[in-house]
mmCIF file of C-alpha atoms in Angstrom:
data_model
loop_
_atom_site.group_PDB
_atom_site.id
_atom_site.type_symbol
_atom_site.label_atom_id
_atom_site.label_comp_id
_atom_site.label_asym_id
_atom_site.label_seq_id
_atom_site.Cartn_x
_atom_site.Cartn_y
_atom_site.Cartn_z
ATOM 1 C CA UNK W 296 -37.602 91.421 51.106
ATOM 2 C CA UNK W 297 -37.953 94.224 53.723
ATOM 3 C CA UNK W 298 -36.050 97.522 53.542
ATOM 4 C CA UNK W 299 -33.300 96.437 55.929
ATOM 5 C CA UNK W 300 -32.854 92.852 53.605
ATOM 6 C CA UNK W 301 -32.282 95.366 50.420
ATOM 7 C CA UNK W 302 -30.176 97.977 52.286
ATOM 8 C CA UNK W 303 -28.031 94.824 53.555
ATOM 9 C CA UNK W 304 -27.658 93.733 49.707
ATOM 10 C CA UNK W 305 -26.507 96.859 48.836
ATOM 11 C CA UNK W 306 -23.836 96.717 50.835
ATOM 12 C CA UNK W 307 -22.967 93.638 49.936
ATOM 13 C CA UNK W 308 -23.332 94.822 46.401
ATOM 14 C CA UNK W 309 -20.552 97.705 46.839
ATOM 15 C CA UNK W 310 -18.119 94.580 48.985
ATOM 16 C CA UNK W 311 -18.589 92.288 45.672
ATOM 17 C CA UNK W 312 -18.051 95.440 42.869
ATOM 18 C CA UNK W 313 -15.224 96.719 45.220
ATOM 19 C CA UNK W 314 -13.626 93.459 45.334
ATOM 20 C CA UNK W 315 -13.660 92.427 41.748
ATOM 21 C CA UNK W 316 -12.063 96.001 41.160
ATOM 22 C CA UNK W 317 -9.064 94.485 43.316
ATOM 23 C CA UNK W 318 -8.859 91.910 41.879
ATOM 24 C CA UNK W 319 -8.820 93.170 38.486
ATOM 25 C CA UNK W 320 -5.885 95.320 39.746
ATOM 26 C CA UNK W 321 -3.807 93.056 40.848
ATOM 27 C CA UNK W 322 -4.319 90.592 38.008
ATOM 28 C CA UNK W 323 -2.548 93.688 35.825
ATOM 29 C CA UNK W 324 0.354 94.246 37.552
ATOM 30 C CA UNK W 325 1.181 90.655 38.549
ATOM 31 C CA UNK W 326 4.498 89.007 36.424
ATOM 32 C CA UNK W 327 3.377 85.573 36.959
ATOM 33 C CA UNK W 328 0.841 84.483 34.537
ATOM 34 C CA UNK W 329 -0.576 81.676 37.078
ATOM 35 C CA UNK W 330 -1.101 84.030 39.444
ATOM 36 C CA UNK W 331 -2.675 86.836 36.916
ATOM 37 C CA UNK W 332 -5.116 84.266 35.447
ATOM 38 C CA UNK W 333 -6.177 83.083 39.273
ATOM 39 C CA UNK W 334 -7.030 86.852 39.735
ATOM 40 C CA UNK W 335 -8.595 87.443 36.725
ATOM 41 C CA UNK W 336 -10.999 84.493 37.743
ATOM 42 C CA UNK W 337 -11.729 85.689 41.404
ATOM 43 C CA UNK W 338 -12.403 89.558 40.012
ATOM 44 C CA UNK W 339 -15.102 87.781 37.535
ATOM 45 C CA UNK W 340 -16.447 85.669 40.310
ATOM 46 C CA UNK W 341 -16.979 88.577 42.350
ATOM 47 C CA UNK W 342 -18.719 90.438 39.540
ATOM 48 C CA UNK W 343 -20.845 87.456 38.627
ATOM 49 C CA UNK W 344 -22.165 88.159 42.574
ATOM 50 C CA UNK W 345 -22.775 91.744 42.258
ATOM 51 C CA UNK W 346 -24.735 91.383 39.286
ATOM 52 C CA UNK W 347 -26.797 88.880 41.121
ATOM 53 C CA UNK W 348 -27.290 90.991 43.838
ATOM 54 C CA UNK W 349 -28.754 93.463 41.289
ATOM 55 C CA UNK W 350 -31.465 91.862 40.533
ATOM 56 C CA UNK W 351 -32.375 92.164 44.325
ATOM 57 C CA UNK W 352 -31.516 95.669 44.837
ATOM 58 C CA UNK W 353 -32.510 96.717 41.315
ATOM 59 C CA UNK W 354 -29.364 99.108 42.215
ATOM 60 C CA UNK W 355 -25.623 99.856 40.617
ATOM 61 C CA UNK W 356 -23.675 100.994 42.882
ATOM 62 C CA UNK W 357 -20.215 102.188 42.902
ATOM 63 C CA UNK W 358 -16.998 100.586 44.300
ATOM 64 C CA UNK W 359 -15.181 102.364 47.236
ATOM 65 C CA UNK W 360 -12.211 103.542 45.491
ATOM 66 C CA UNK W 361 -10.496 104.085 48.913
ATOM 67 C CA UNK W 362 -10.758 100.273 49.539
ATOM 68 C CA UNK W 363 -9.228 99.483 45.616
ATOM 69 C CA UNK W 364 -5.843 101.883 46.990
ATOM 70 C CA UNK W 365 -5.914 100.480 50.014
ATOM 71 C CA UNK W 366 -5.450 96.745 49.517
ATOM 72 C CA UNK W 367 -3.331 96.874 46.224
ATOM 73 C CA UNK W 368 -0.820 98.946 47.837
ATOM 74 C CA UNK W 369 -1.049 96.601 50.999
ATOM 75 C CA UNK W 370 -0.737 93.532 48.479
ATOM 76 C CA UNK W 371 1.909 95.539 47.027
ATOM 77 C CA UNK W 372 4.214 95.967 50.461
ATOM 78 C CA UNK W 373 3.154 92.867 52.321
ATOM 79 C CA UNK W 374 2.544 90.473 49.775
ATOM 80 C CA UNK W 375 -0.079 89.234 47.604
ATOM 81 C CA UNK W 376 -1.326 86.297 49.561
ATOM 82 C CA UNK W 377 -1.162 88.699 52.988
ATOM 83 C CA UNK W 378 -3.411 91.432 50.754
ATOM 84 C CA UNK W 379 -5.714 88.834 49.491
ATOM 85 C CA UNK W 380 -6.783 86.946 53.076
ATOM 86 C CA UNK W 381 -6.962 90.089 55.069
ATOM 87 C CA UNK W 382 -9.459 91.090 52.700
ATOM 88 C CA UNK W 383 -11.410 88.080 52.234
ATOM 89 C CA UNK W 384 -11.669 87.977 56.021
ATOM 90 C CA UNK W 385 -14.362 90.325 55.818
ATOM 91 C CA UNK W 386 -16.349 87.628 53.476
ATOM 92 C CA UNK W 387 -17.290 85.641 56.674
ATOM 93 C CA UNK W 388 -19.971 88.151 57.839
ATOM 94 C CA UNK W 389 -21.506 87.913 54.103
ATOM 95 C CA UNK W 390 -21.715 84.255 53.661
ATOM 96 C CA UNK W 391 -23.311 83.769 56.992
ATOM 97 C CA UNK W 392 -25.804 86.784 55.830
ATOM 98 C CA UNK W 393 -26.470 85.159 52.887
ATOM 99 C CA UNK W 394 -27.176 81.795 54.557
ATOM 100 C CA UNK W 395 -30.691 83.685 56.256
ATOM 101 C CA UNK W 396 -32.334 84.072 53.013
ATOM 102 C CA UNK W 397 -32.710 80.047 52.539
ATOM 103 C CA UNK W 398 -35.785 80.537 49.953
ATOM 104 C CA UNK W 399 -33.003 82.188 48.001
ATOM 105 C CA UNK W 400 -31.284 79.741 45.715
ATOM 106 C CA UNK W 401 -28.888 82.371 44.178
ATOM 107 C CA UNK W 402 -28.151 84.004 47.413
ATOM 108 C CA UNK W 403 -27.488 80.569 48.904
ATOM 109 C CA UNK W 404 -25.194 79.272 45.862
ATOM 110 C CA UNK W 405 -23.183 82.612 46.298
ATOM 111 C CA UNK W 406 -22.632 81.623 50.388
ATOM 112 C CA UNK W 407 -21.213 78.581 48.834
ATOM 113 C CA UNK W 408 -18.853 80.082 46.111
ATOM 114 C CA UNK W 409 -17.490 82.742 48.786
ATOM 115 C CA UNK W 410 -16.841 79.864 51.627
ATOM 116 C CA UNK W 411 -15.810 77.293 48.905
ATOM 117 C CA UNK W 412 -14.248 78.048 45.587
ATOM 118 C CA UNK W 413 -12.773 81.002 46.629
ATOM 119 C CA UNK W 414 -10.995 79.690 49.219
ATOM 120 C CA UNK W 415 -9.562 77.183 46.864
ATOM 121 C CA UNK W 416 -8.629 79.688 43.905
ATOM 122 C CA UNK W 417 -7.056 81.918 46.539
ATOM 123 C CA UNK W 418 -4.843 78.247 47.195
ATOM 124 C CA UNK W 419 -3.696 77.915 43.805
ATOM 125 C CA UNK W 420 -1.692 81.460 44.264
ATOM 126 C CA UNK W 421 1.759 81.058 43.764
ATOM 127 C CA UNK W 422 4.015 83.640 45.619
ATOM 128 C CA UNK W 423 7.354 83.254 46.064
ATOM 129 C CA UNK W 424 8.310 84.761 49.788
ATOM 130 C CA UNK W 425 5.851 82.406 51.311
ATOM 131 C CA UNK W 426 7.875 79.156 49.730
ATOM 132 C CA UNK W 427 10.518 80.607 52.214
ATOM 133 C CA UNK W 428 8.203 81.219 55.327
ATOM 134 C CA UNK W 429 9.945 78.666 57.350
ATOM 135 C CA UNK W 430 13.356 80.411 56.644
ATOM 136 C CA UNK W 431 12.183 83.791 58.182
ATOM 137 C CA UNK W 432 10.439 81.324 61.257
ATOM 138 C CA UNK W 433 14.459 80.031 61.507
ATOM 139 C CA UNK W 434 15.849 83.572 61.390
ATOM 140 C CA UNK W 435 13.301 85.318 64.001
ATOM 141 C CA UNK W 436 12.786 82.478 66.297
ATOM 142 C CA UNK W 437 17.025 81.845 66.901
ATOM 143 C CA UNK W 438 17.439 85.508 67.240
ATOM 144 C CA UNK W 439 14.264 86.420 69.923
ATOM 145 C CA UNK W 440 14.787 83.351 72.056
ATOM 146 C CA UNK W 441 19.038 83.516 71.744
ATOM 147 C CA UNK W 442 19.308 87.207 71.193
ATOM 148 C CA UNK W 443 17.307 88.614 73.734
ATOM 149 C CA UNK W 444 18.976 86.369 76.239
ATOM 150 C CA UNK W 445 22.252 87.114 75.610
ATOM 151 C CA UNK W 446 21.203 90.702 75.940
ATOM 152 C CA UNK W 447 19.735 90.557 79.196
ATOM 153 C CA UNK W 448 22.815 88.490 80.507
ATOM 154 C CA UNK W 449 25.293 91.038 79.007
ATOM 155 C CA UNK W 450 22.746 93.518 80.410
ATOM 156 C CA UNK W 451 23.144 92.455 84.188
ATOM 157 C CA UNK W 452 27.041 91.392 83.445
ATOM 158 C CA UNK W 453 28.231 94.142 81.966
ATOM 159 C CA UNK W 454 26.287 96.928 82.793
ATOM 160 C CA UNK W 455 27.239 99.375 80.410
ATOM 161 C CA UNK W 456 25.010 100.208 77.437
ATOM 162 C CA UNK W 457 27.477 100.833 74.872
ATOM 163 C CA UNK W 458 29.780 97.798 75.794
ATOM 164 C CA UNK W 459 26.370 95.519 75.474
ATOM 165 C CA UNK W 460 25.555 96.873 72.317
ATOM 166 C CA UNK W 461 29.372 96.304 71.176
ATOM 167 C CA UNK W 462 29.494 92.567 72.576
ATOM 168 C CA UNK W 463 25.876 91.959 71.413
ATOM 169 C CA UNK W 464 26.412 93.472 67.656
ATOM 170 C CA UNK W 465 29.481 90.590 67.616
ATOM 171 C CA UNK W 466 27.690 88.232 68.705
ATOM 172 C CA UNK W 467 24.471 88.701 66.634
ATOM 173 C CA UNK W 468 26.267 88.881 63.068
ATOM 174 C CA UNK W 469 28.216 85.871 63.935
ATOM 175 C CA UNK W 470 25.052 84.146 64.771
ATOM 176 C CA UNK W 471 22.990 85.417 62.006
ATOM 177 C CA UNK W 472 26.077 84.190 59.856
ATOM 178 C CA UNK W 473 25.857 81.065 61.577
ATOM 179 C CA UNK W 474 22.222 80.584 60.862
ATOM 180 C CA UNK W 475 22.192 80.891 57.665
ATOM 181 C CA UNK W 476 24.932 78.762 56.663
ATOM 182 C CA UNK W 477 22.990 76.218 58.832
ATOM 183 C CA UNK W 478 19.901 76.524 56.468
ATOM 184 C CA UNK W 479 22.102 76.809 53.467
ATOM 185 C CA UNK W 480 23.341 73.395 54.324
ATOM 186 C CA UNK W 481 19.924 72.052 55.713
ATOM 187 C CA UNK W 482 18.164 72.861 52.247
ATOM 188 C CA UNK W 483 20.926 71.692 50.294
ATOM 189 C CA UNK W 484 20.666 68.324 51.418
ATOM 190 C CA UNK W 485 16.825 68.510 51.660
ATOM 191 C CA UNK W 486 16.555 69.745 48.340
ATOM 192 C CA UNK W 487 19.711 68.700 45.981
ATOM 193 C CA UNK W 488 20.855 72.367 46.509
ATOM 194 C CA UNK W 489 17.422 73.940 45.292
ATOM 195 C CA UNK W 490 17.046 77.478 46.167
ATOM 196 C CA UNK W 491 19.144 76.603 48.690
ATOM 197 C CA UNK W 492 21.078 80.180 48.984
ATOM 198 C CA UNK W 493 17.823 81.962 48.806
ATOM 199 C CA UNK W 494 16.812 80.002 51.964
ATOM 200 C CA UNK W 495 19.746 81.102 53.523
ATOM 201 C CA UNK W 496 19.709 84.808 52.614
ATOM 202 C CA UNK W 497 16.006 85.074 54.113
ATOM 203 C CA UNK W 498 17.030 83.354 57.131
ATOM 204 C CA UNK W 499 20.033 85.595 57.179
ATOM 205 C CA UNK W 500 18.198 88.992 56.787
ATOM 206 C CA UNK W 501 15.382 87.987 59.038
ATOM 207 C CA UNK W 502 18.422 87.540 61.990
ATOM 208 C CA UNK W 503 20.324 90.843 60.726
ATOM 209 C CA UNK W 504 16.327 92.725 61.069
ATOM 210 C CA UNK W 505 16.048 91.127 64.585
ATOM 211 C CA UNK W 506 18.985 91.789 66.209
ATOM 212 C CA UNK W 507 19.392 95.997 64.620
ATOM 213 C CA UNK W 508 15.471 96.396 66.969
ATOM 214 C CA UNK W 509 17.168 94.901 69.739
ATOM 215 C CA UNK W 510 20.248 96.423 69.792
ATOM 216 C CA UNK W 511 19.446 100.223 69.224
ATOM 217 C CA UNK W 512 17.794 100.967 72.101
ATOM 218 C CA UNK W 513 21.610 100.118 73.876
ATOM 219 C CA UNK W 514 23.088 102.528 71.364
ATOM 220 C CA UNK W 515 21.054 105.430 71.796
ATOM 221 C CA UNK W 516 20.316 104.584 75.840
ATOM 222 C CA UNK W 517 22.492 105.347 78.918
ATOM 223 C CA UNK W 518 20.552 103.353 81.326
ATOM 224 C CA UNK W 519 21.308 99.772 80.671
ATOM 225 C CA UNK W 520 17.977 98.360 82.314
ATOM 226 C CA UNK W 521 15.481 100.948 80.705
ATOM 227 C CA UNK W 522 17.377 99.829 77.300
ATOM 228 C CA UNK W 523 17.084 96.320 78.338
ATOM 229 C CA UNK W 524 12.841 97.093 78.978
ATOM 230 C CA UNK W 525 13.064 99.058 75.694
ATOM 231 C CA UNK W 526 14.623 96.018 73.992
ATOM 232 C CA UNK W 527 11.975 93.298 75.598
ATOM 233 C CA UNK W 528 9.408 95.965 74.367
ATOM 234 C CA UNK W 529 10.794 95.525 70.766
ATOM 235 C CA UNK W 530 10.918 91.860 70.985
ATOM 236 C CA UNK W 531 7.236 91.621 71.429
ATOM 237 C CA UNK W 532 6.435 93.909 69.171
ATOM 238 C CA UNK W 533 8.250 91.928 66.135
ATOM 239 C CA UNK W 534 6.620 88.536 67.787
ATOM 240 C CA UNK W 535 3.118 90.252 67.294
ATOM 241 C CA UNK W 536 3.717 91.849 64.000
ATOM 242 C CA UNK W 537 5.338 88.669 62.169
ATOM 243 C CA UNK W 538 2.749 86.335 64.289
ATOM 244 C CA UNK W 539 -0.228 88.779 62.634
ATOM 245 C CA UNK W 540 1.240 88.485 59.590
ATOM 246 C CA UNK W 541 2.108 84.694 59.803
ATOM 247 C CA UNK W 542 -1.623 83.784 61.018
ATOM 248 C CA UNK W 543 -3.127 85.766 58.295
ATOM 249 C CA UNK W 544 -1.255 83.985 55.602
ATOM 250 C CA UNK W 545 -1.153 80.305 56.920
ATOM 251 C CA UNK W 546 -4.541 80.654 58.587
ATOM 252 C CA UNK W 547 -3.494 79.917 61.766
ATOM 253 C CA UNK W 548 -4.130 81.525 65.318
ATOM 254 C CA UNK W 549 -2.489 84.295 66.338
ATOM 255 C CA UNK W 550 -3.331 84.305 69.921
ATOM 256 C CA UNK W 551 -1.583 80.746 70.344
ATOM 257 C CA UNK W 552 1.369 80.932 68.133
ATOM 258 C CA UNK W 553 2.411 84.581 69.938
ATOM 259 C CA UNK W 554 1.882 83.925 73.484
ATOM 260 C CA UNK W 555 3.386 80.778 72.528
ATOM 261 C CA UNK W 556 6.675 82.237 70.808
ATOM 262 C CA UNK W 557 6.516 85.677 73.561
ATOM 263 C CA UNK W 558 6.839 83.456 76.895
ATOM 264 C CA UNK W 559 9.549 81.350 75.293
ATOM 265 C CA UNK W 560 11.946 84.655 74.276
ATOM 266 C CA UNK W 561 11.027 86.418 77.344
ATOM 267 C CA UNK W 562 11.751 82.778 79.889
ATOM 268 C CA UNK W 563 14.785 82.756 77.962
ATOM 269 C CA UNK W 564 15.292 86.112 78.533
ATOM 270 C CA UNK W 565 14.730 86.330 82.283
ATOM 271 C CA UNK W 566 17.032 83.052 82.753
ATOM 272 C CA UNK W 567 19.774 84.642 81.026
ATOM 273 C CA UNK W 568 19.534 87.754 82.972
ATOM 274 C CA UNK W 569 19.781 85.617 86.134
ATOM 275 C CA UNK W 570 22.710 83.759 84.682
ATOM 276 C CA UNK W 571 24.254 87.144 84.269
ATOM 277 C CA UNK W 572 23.502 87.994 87.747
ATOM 278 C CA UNK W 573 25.094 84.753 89.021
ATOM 279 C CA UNK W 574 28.114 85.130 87.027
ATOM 280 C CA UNK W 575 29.171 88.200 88.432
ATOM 281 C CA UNK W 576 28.727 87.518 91.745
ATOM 282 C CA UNK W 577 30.930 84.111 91.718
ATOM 283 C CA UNK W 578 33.262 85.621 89.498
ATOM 284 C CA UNK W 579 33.696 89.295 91.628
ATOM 285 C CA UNK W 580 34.204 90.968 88.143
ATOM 286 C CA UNK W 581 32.915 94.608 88.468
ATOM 287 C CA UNK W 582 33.210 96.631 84.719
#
């Protein structure tokens, strides 16, 4: 191997001890003995790797101790499935590196592990939140494609800031009320009543979450339209954090799920405000 092949390794090398170190980590902290035994697996699968790579390198290098903090805090906040993937996104590079040394047996049973059994240990993780993904999809898709069209037609109707943040605060706890009796009921009879509440409280909060962004600009703006772009701003915003978050977790694409989910709220959005328009110009009512 040339000097750039054993550099390369190295790197790799640090990646696999760095990773196992993670792993390791969050295997010790985690209450659910499925998921701690998973962990414990995919930290000594990633130090099975970096000892391989030793006998290439003929080095032992450190982990980055930055990295460790990093992602177990991140796992911590956003979840342990969210921490995991991001991570493992960067393993794409180093299976496709390790494909290039083909006389390589060892090297090329590695590419495998990373693109295979990984994958499918990562699978077996059992985390609780995600079981209610579609709950949180309820909650934030109802409130950015109704809420941010009932703002922009109480926006053009009623053109007073602190009279659409009064009608729209009604209107969005009824509604987020609403919802989530809706998916209390829907899992109830999906499910014989399993977890049935919990559904409904994460649809519930995920409303509640949506509709406090949207509203505050209308509380602490006097200009109803600059609230209103403030408020469209916010929308998008919480489309491309939960779609990130969402595509990360489910492997899915971002791109088409949040330009999908951002023209929707925003059509919605733009009809409403024309509704609103039309409203007060057949009616003659002037606030």
């Amino acid at each position: 191997m040339t000097p750039e092949d054993i550099k390369q390794l190295v790197d790799f090398q640090v990646n696999e001890i760095t990773e196992s170190k993670i792993y390791s980590r969050l295997a010790n902290i985690q209450k659910d003995t499925h998921n701690s035994e998973v962990l414990k697996e995919l930290s000594a699968e990633e130090l099975k790797h970096y000892h391989i790579l030793k006998k290439y390198t003929g080095k032992s290098p450190s982990p980055k101790h930055w990295k460790i903090t990093l992602y177990v805090l991140i796992a911590r906040f956003f979840g342990l499935t969210f921490g995991i993937k991001l991570m493992e996104k960067g393993e794409v590079h180093a299976q496709d590196s390790y494909r290039k040394w083909a006389d390589e047996k060892d090297l090329q049973t590695m590419a495998d592990e990373e693109e295979v059994h990984e994958s499918k240990l990562i699978g077996l993780l059992d985390e609780e939140g995600l079981n209610y993904m579609g709950a949180v999809v309820l909650g934030l898709n109802d409130a950015l494609v109704e809420f941010t069209g009932a703002l922009a037609g109480y926006t053009f109707a009623l053109q007073n800031p602190k009279l659409i943040a009064l009608t729209g605060s009604i209107t969005g706890i009824a509604a987020a009320l609403s919802m989530a009796a809706s998916e209390y009921l829907s899992s109830r009879a999906d499910n014989d009543g399993k977890n049935a509440i919990k559904a409904a409280i994460y649809t519930g909060i995920a409303y509640i979450i949506t509709v406090v962004v949207l509203i505050m600009p209308f509380v602490v703006m006097s200009n109803p339209y600059r609230a209103l772009v403030v408020c469209l701003t916010g929308a998008i915003t919480i489309i491309a954090i939960f779609n990130y978050y969402y595509s990360i977790v489910k492997d899915e694409s971002f791109r088409k799920r949040f330009l999908e989910m951002a023209a929707i709220s925003l059509g919605i959005a733009a009809i409403s405000f024309g509704i609103g328009y039309a409203l007060r110009v057949v009616t003659g009512i002037d606030l």
